[in-house]
CSV table of N, CA and C in Angstrom, one decimal:
chain,number,residue,atom,x,y,z
R,1,MET,N,-9.3,8.8,10.9
R,1,MET,CA,-8.7,9.0,9.7
R,1,MET,C,-8.4,7.7,8.4
R,2,PHE,N,-7.9,7.2,10.0
R,2,PHE,CA,-7.2,5.7,9.0
R,2,PHE,C,-7.2,4.4,10.0
R,3,LYS,N,-7.7,4.0,8.9
R,3,LYS,CA,-8.1,2.3,10.5
R,3,LYS,C,-7.3,1.7,10.3
R,4,TYR,N,-6.6,1.4,11.7
R,4,TYR,CA,-5.5,1.1,11.8
R,4,TYR,C,-6.0,-0.1,11.1
R,5,TRP,N,-6.8,-1.3,11.4
R,5,TRP,CA,-6.5,-3.0,11.5
R,5,TRP,C,-6.4,-2.5,9.6
R,6,SER,N,-7.2,-2.4,8.4
R,6,SER,CA,-7.5,-2.4,7.4
R,6,SER,C,-5.3,-1.9,7.1
R,7,ILE,N,-5.4,-1.0,7.3
R,7,ILE,CA,-3.6,-0.7,7.2
R,7,ILE,C,-2.7,-1.7,7.4
R,8,LYS,N,-2.4,-2.3,8.4
R,8,LYS,CA,-2.3,-3.5,8.8
R,8,LYS,C,-2.2,-4.6,8.2
R,9,SER,N,-3.1,-4.4,7.6
R,9,SER,CA,-3.6,-5.8,6.2
R,9,SER,C,-2.4,-5.8,5.2
R,10,TYR,N,-2.5,-4.5,5.0
R,10,TYR,CA,-1.6,-4.4,3.6
R,10,TYR,C,-0.3,-4.9,4.6
R,11,GLY,N,0.0,-4.0,5.7
R,11,GLY,CA,1.7,-4.4,5.8
R,11,GLY,C,2.1,-5.9,6.0
R,12,THR,N,0.8,-6.7,6.6
R,12,THR,CA,1.2,-8.1,6.8
R,12,THR,C,0.6,-9.3,5.7
R,13,LYS,N,-0.2,-8.7,5.2
R,13,LYS,CA,-1.3,-10.2,4.4
R,13,LYS,C,-1.4,-9.4,3.1
R,14,LEU,N,-0.7,-8.0,2.7
R,14,LEU,CA,-0.8,-8.3,1.0
R,14,LEU,C,0.2,-8.6,0.7
R,15,LEU,N,1.7,-8.7,0.8
R,15,LEU,CA,2.4,-9.3,0.1
R,15,LEU,C,3.0,-11.2,0.1
R,16,PRO,N,2.5,-11.5,1.1
R,16,PRO,CA,1.9,-12.5,1.0
R,16,PRO,C,0.9,-13.5,-0.3
R,17,THR,N,0.3,-12.7,-0.3
R,17,THR,CA,-0.9,-12.5,-1.5
R,17,THR,C,-0.5,-12.4,-2.3
R,18,LEU,N,0.1,-11.6,-2.8
R,18,LEU,CA,1.0,-10.9,-3.5
R,18,LEU,C,1.6,-12.2,-4.7
R,19,LYS,N,2.5,-12.5,-3.4
R,19,LYS,CA,3.7,-13.4,-3.7
R,19,LYS,C,2.9,-15.3,-4.0
R,20,ARG,N,0.9,-15.0,-3.1
R,20,ARG,CA,0.6,-16.8,-4.0
R,20,ARG,C,0.4,-16.6,-5.0
R,21,ASN,N,0.4,-15.8,-5.8
R,21,ASN,CA,-1.2,-15.4,-6.9
R,21,ASN,C,-0.2,-15.1,-8.1
R,22,PHE,N,0.9,-14.4,-8.0
R,22,PHE,CA,2.1,-13.7,-9.0
R,22,PHE,C,3.3,-14.3,-8.7
R,23,GLY,N,4.0,-14.8,-7.9
R,23,GLY,CA,5.0,-15.6,-7.7
R,23,GLY,C,6.1,-14.3,-6.7
R,24,CYS,N,7.0,-14.6,-6.3
R,24,CYS,CA,8.0,-13.5,-5.6
R,24,CYS,C,9.0,-13.0,-6.7
R,25,LYS,N,8.6,-11.4,-6.6
R,25,LYS,CA,8.8,-10.5,-7.6
R,25,LYS,C,9.5,-9.2,-6.0
R,26,GLU,N,10.2,-8.3,-7.0
R,26,GLU,CA,11.1,-7.7,-6.5
R,26,GLU,C,10.1,-6.3,-6.3
R,27,TYR,N,8.7,-5.9,-8.2
R,27,TYR,CA,7.8,-5.0,-7.5
R,27,TYR,C,6.8,-5.8,-8.5
R,28,TYR,N,5.5,-5.5,-7.9
R,28,TYR,CA,4.3,-5.8,-9.1
R,28,TYR,C,3.7,-4.9,-9.7
R,29,THR,N,2.9,-5.2,-10.4
R,29,THR,CA,2.3,-4.1,-11.5
R,29,THR,C,0.9,-4.2,-10.6
R,30,ALA,N,0.4,-2.5,-11.1
R,30,ALA,CA,-0.7,-1.2,-10.6
R,30,ALA,C,-1.9,-2.9,-10.7
R,31,SER,N,-2.1,-3.4,-12.0
R,31,SER,CA,-2.7,-4.9,-11.9
R,31,SER,C,-2.5,-5.7,-10.9
R,32,GLU,N,-1.8,-6.2,-10.5
R,32,GLU,CA,-2.1,-7.4,-10.0
R,32,GLU,C,-2.1,-6.6,-8.5
R,33,VAL,N,-1.5,-5.7,-8.0
R,33,VAL,CA,-1.9,-4.9,-6.5
R,33,VAL,C,-3.4,-5.3,-6.1
R,34,ARG,N,-3.7,-4.2,-7.7
R,34,ARG,CA,-5.6,-3.8,-7.2
R,34,ARG,C,-6.2,-5.1,-7.2
R,35,THR,N,-5.7,-5.9,-8.4
R,35,THR,CA,-6.4,-7.2,-8.4
R,35,THR,C,-6.7,-8.1,-6.7
R,36,THR,N,-5.2,-8.1,-6.4
R,36,THR,CA,-5.4,-9.2,-4.8
R,36,THR,C,-6.0,-8.4,-4.0
R,37,VAL,N,-6.0,-6.5,-4.1
R,37,VAL,CA,-6.3,-6.1,-2.8
R,37,VAL,C,-8.1,-6.6,-3.4
R,38,PHE,N,-8.6,-6.5,-4.7
R,38,PHE,CA,-10.8,-6.7,-5.3
R,38,PHE,C,-10.3,-8.2,-4.3
R,39,GLN,N,-10.0,-8.9,-4.7
R,39,GLN,CA,-10.8,-10.0,-4.4
R,39,GLN,C,-10.1,-11.1,-3.4
R,40,ASN,N,-9.6,-9.8,-2.0
R,40,ASN,CA,-9.1,-10.7,-1.5
R,40,ASN,C,-9.3,-10.1,0.2
R,41,ASN,N,-10.6,-9.2,-0.1
R,41,ASN,CA,-11.3,-8.0,1.3
R,41,ASN,C,-10.2,-7.3,1.8
R,42,PHE,N,-9.4,-6.8,0.8
R,42,PHE,CA,-8.0,-5.7,1.5
R,42,PHE,C,-8.6,-4.3,1.5
R,43,SER,N,-9.1,-3.1,2.2
R,43,SER,CA,-9.8,-2.2,1.9
R,43,SER,C,-9.0,-1.2,1.1
R,44,PRO,N,-10.3,-1.3,-0.5
R,44,PRO,CA,-10.1,-0.7,-1.7
R,44,PRO,C,-9.7,0.9,-0.9
R,45,LYS,N,-10.1,1.5,0.1
R,45,LYS,CA,-9.5,3.1,0.7
R,45,LYS,C,-8.3,3.0,0.5
R,46,TYR,N,-7.3,1.9,1.0
R,46,TYR,CA,-6.5,1.9,1.0
R,46,TYR,C,-5.0,1.7,-0.4
R,47,LEU,N,-5.7,1.7,-1.2
R,47,LEU,CA,-5.2,0.8,-2.8
R,47,LEU,C,-4.0,1.7,-3.0
R,48,PRO,N,-3.3,3.2,-2.6
R,48,PRO,CA,-2.8,3.7,-2.4
R,48,PRO,C,-1.2,3.5,-1.6
R,49,LEU,N,-1.7,3.2,-0.6
R,49,LEU,CA,-0.8,2.4,0.1
R,49,LEU,C,-0.4,1.0,-0.4
R,50,GLY,N,-0.6,0.3,-1.4
R,50,GLY,CA,-0.6,-0.8,-1.9
R,50,GLY,C,0.4,-0.4,-2.9
R,51,TYR,N,0.0,0.0,-3.7
R,51,TYR,CA,0.9,1.3,-4.4
R,51,TYR,C,1.8,1.1,-4.0
R,52,ILE,N,1.9,2.2,-3.3
R,52,ILE,CA,3.1,2.8,-3.3
R,52,ILE,C,4.3,2.0,-2.2
R,53,LEU,N,3.8,0.7,-1.9
R,53,LEU,CA,4.8,-0.5,-0.9
R,53,LEU,C,5.2,-1.3,-2.4
R,54,PHE,N,4.8,-2.0,-3.4
R,54,PHE,CA,4.5,-3.1,-3.8
R,54,PHE,C,4.7,-2.1,-5.5
R,55,LEU,N,5.1,-1.3,-5.6
R,55,LEU,CA,5.3,-0.6,-7.5
R,55,LEU,C,6.6,0.1,-7.2
R,56,ASN,N,6.9,0.0,-8.6
R,56,ASN,CA,8.4,0.9,-8.9
R,56,ASN,C,7.9,2.0,-8.9
R,57,ASP,N,9.0,3.2,-8.5
R,57,ASP,CA,8.7,4.5,-8.8
R,57,ASP,C,7.9,4.9,-9.9
R,58,ILE,N,8.4,4.8,-10.8
R,58,ILE,CA,7.7,4.7,-12.4
R,58,ILE,C,6.6,4.6,-12.2
R,59,SER,N,6.1,3.2,-12.3
R,59,SER,CA,4.6,2.5,-12.2
R,59,SER,C,3.9,3.5,-11.3
R,60,LEU,N,4.5,3.7,-9.7
R,60,LEU,CA,3.7,4.0,-8.7
R,60,LEU,C,3.7,5.6,-9.4
R,61,LYS,N,3.9,6.6,-9.6
R,61,LYS,CA,4.0,8.2,-10.1
R,61,LYS,C,2.5,8.2,-11.2
R,62,GLU,N,2.7,6.3,-12.6
R,62,GLU,CA,2.1,6.9,-13.1
R,62,GLU,C,0.9,6.5,-12.8
R,63,THR,N,0.9,5.3,-12.1
R,63,THR,CA,-0.5,5.1,-11.4
R,63,THR,C,-1.1,5.5,-11.1
R,64,MET,N,-0.7,6.3,-10.1
R,64,MET,CA,-0.7,7.3,-9.4
R,64,MET,C,-2.2,8.7,-9.9
R,65,TYR,N,-1.2,8.7,-10.9
R,65,TYR,CA,-1.9,10.3,-12.3
R,65,TYR,C,-2.6,10.1,-12.5
R,66,ILE,N,-2.4,8.6,-12.3
R,66,ILE,CA,-4.1,8.5,-13.3
R,66,ILE,C,-5.3,8.2,-12.5
R,67,GLU,N,-5.1,7.2,-11.4
R,67,GLU,CA,-6.4,6.6,-10.3
R,67,GLU,C,-6.2,7.5,-9.7
R,68,PHE,N,-5.4,8.1,-8.7
R,68,PHE,CA,-5.6,8.7,-7.7
R,68,PHE,C,-4.9,10.3,-7.6
R,69,PRO,N,-5.0,11.5,-9.0
R,69,PRO,CA,-4.4,12.4,-9.6
R,69,PRO,C,-4.5,13.2,-8.0
R,70,GLN,N,-5.2,13.4,-7.4
R,70,GLN,CA,-5.4,14.6,-6.6
R,70,GLN,C,-5.0,13.5,-4.9
R,71,VAL,N,-4.3,12.3,-4.7
R,71,VAL,CA,-2.9,12.5,-4.0
R,71,VAL,C,-2.0,12.4,-4.4
R,72,ASN,N,-1.4,13.6,-3.4
R,72,ASN,CA,0.1,13.6,-3.2
R,72,ASN,C,0.6,12.6,-2.2
R,73,ILE,N,1.6,12.0,-3.4
R,73,ILE,CA,2.8,10.1,-2.8
R,73,ILE,C,3.3,10.9,-1.7
R,74,SER,N,3.8,11.9,-1.3
R,74,SER,CA,4.7,12.5,-0.3
R,74,SER,C,4.0,12.2,0.9
R,75,GLU,N,2.5,13.1,0.6
R,75,GLU,CA,1.9,13.6,1.8
R,75,GLU,C,1.4,12.4,2.6
R,76,TYR,N,1.4,11.8,1.6
R,76,TYR,CA,0.2,10.4,2.3
R,76,TYR,C,1.3,9.4,2.7
R,77,ARG,N,2.0,9.2,2.5
R,77,ARG,CA,3.8,7.9,2.9
R,77,ARG,C,3.6,8.8,4.2
R,78,LYS,N,3.6,10.2,4.5
R,78,LYS,CA,4.1,10.9,5.4
R,78,LYS,C,3.1,10.5,6.5
R,79,ASP,N,1.5,11.0,6.2
R,79,ASP,CA,0.7,10.6,6.3
R,79,ASP,C,0.3,8.9,7.0
R,80,ILE,N,0.1,8.1,6.4
R,80,ILE,CA,0.8,6.8,7.3
R,80,ILE,C,1.7,6.5,8.1
R,81,SER,N,2.6,7.2,7.9
R,81,SER,CA,3.7,7.0,8.7
R,81,SER,C,3.1,7.4,10.2
R,82,ASN,N,3.7,8.7,10.5
R,82,ASN,CA,2.8,8.8,11.5
R,82,ASN,C,1.6,8.3,12.2
R,83,TYR,N,0.7,8.0,11.3
R,83,TYR,CA,-0.2,7.4,11.8
R,83,TYR,C,-0.1,6.3,12.4
R,84,LEU,N,0.7,5.1,12.2
R,84,LEU,CA,1.7,3.8,13.0
R,84,LEU,C,2.2,4.4,13.8
R,85,THR,N,3.2,5.7,13.6
R,85,THR,CA,3.8,6.2,14.7
R,85,THR,C,3.5,6.3,15.9
R,86,SER,N,2.2,7.5,15.9
R,86,SER,CA,1.3,7.1,16.9
R,86,SER,C,0.3,5.4,17.4
R,87,LYS,N,-0.1,4.9,16.9
R,87,LYS,CA,0.1,3.3,17.5
R,87,LYS,C,0.6,2.9,17.5
R,88,SER,N,2.1,3.3,17.9
R,88,SER,CA,3.3,2.1,18.2
R,88,SER,C,3.7,1.1,17.5
R,89,TYR,N,3.2,1.0,15.7
R,89,TYR,CA,3.7,0.3,14.9
R,89,TYR,C,4.9,0.4,14.6
R,90,HIS,N,5.5,-1.2,14.8
R,90,HIS,CA,7.4,-1.4,14.5
R,90,HIS,C,6.9,-2.9,13.3
R,91,GLY,N,6.1,-3.0,13.4
R,91,GLY,CA,6.1,-3.7,11.6
R,91,GLY,C,6.8,-3.6,10.1
R,92,TYR,N,6.0,-4.2,9.0
R,92,TYR,CA,6.6,-4.6,7.9
R,92,TYR,C,6.6,-2.9,6.8
R,93,LEU,N,5.2,-2.5,8.0
R,93,LEU,CA,4.6,-0.9,6.9
R,93,LEU,C,6.0,0.2,7.5
R,94,GLN,N,7.1,-0.1,8.2
R,94,GLN,CA,7.9,0.5,8.6
R,94,GLN,C,9.1,0.8,7.4
R,95,VAL,N,8.8,0.4,6.6
R,95,VAL,CA,9.5,0.3,5.1
R,95,VAL,C,9.1,2.2,4.4
R,96,LEU,N,8.1,2.4,5.2
R,96,LEU,CA,7.3,4.4,4.7
R,96,LEU,C,8.3,4.9,5.4
R,97,HIS,N,9.2,4.9,5.6
R,97,HIS,CA,10.3,5.9,6.3
R,97,HIS,C,11.3,5.9,5.5
R,98,HIS,N,11.5,5.6,4.8
R,98,HIS,CA,12.3,5.4,3.4
R,98,HIS,C,12.3,6.4,2.6
């Protein structure tokens, strides 16, 4: 279902790339995340993951409602977390458990 390396790259490479392109911020905009994903060869299939990791709650809900209305944020987060647990992943993406 999920491709481990694509998901892992969101956890290990997306934040440094966002920081390099847009500066160090607590949250990024949907446009910044989307631009970074498409310009830096991240798998766009997991764009919702990028939004979950780097948008504030309000922006996340608004963006997901518009771009991915079929995706339930809680279920998506749970599915990714369960997948990573099954792969014994213990990196940055553990923030999904919170």
